[in-house]
Short mmCIF file of C-alpha atoms in Angstrom, two decimals:
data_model
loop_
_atom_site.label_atom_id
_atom_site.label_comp_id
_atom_site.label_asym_id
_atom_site.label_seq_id
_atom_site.Cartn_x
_atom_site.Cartn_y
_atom_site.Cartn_z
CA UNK A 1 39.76 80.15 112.08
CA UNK A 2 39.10 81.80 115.46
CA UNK A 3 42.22 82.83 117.86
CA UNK A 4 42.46 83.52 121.33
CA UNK A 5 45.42 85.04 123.30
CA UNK A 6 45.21 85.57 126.68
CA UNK A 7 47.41 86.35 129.47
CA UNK A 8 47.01 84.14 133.31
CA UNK A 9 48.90 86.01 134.72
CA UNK A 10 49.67 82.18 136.80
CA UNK A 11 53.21 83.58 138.27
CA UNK A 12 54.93 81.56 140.34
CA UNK A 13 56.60 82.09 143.61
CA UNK A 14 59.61 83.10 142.46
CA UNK A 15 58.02 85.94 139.87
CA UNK A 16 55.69 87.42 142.64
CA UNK A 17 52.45 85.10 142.68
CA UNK A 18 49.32 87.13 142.55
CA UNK A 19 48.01 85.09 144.94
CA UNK A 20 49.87 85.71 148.03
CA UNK A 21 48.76 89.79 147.97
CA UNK A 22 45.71 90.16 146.53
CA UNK A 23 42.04 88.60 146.53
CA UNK A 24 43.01 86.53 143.01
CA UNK A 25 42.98 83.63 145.35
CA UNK A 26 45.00 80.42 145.06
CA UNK A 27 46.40 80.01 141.75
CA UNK A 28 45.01 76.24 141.11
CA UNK A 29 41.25 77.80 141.34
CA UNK A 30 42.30 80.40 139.63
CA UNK A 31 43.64 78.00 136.75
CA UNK A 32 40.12 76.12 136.95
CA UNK A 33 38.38 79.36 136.75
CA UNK A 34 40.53 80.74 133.76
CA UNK A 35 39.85 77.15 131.99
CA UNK A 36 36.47 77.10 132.51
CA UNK A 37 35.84 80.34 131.29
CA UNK A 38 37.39 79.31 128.29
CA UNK A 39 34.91 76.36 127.53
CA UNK A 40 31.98 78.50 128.20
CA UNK A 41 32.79 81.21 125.75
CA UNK A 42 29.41 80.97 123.35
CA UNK A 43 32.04 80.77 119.97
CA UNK A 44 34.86 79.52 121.35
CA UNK A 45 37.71 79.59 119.20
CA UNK A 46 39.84 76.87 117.40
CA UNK A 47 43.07 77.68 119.33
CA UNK A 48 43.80 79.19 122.52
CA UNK A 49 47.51 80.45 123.17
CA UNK A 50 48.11 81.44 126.70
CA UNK A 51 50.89 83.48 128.34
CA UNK A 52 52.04 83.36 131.95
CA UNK A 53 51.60 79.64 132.46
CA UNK A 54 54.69 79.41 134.62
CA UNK A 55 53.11 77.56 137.93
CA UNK A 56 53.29 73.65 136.65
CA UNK A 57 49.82 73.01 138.76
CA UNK A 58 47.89 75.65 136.99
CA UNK A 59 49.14 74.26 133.59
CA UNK A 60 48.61 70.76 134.92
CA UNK A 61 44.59 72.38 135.74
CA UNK A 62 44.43 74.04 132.81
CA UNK A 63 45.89 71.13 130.43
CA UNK A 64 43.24 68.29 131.46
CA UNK A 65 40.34 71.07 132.12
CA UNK A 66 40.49 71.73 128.44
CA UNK A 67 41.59 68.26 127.06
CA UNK A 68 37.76 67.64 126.02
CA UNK A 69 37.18 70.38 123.34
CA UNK A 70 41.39 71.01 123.08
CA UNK A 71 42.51 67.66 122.63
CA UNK A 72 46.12 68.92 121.10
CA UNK A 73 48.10 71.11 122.72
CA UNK A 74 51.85 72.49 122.81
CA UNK A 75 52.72 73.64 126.83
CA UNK A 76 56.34 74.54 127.67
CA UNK A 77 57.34 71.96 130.18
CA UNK A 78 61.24 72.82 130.15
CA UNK A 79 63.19 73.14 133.49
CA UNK A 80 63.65 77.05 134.09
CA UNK A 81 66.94 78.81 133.74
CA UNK A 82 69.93 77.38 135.90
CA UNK A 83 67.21 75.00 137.71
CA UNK A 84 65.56 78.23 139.83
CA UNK A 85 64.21 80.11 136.87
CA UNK A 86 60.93 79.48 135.17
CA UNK A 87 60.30 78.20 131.29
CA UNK A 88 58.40 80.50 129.15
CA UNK A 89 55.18 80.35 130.29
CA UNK A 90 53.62 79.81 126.81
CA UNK A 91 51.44 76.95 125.72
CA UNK A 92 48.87 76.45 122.41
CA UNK A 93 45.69 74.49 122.47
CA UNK A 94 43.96 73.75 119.76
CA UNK A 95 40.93 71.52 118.31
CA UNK A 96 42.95 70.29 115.19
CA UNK A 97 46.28 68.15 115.34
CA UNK A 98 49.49 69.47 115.94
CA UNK A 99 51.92 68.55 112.99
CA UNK A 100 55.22 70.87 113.85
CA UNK A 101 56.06 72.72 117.10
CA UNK A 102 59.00 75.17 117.70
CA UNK A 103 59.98 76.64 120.88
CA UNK A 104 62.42 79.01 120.48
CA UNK A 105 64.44 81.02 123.44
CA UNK A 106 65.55 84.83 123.25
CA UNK A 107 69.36 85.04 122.49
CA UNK A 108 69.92 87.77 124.36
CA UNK A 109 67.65 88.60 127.76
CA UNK A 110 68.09 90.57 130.92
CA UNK A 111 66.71 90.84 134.08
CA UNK A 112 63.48 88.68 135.28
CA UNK A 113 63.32 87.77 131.27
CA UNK A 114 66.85 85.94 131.21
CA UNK A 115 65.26 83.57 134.79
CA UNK A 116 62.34 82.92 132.54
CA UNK A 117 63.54 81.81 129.18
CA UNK A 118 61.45 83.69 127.15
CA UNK A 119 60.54 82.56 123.74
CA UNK A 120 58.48 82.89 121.00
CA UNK A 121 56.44 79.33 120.37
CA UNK A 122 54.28 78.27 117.27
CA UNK A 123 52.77 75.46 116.12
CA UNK A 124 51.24 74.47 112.31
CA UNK A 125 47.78 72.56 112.34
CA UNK A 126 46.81 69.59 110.22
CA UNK A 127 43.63 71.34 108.64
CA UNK A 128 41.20 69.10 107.07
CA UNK A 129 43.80 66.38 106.06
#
């Protein structure tokens, strides 16, 4: 089984979004871009788990741009902390079926990491029934 992990780096406003100092450009072409990139690796692997995911139109982008060869995937949709935060960021795709998820916040955070619920996520695969 091939794994990716990458990092978007898809901040939103309230965590300093690349896009509004730098040449990164705006964060939904940047999703496409990241997505696409994905699906034209030559061995692209069996699940992709991505980091930085906050912006909801990037993971929207990158959700359906990968729905073809990723048709099961795990995002972190939650509300952020105290309704101004952000969720974790993290999502899974994968090629096989999803059969358990767990999402799973720090107990004890501090700082930009207490606004952004961060968490540890997994999922376990249906492998060849």
């Amino acid at each position: 089984m091939r794994i990716l992990s990458l990092n978007t780096g898809l901040l939103s406003f309230l965590f300093g979004e690349v896009s509004w100092h730098s040449e990164m450009g705006d964060l939904k072409v940047r999703a496409q871009r990241i997505a696409s990139k994905l699906l034209a690796m030559p061995h692209p692997p069996d699940v992709i788990c991505l980091q930085e995911l906050f912006d909801g139109r990037s993971r929207r982008t990158i959700i359906k741009t990968l729905k073809p060869i990723y048709p099961y995937y795990f995002a972190d949709e939650n509300v952020g902390a105290f309704l101004v935060g952000a969720n974790s960021g993290l999502a899974i795709f994968s090629k096989y079926p999803i059969k358990n998820k767990i999402l799973k916040a720090y107990e004890f955070a501090s700082g930009d990491s207490f606004l952004s619920r961060k968490s540890i996520m997994g999922v376990r695969l249906e492998l060849n029934n």
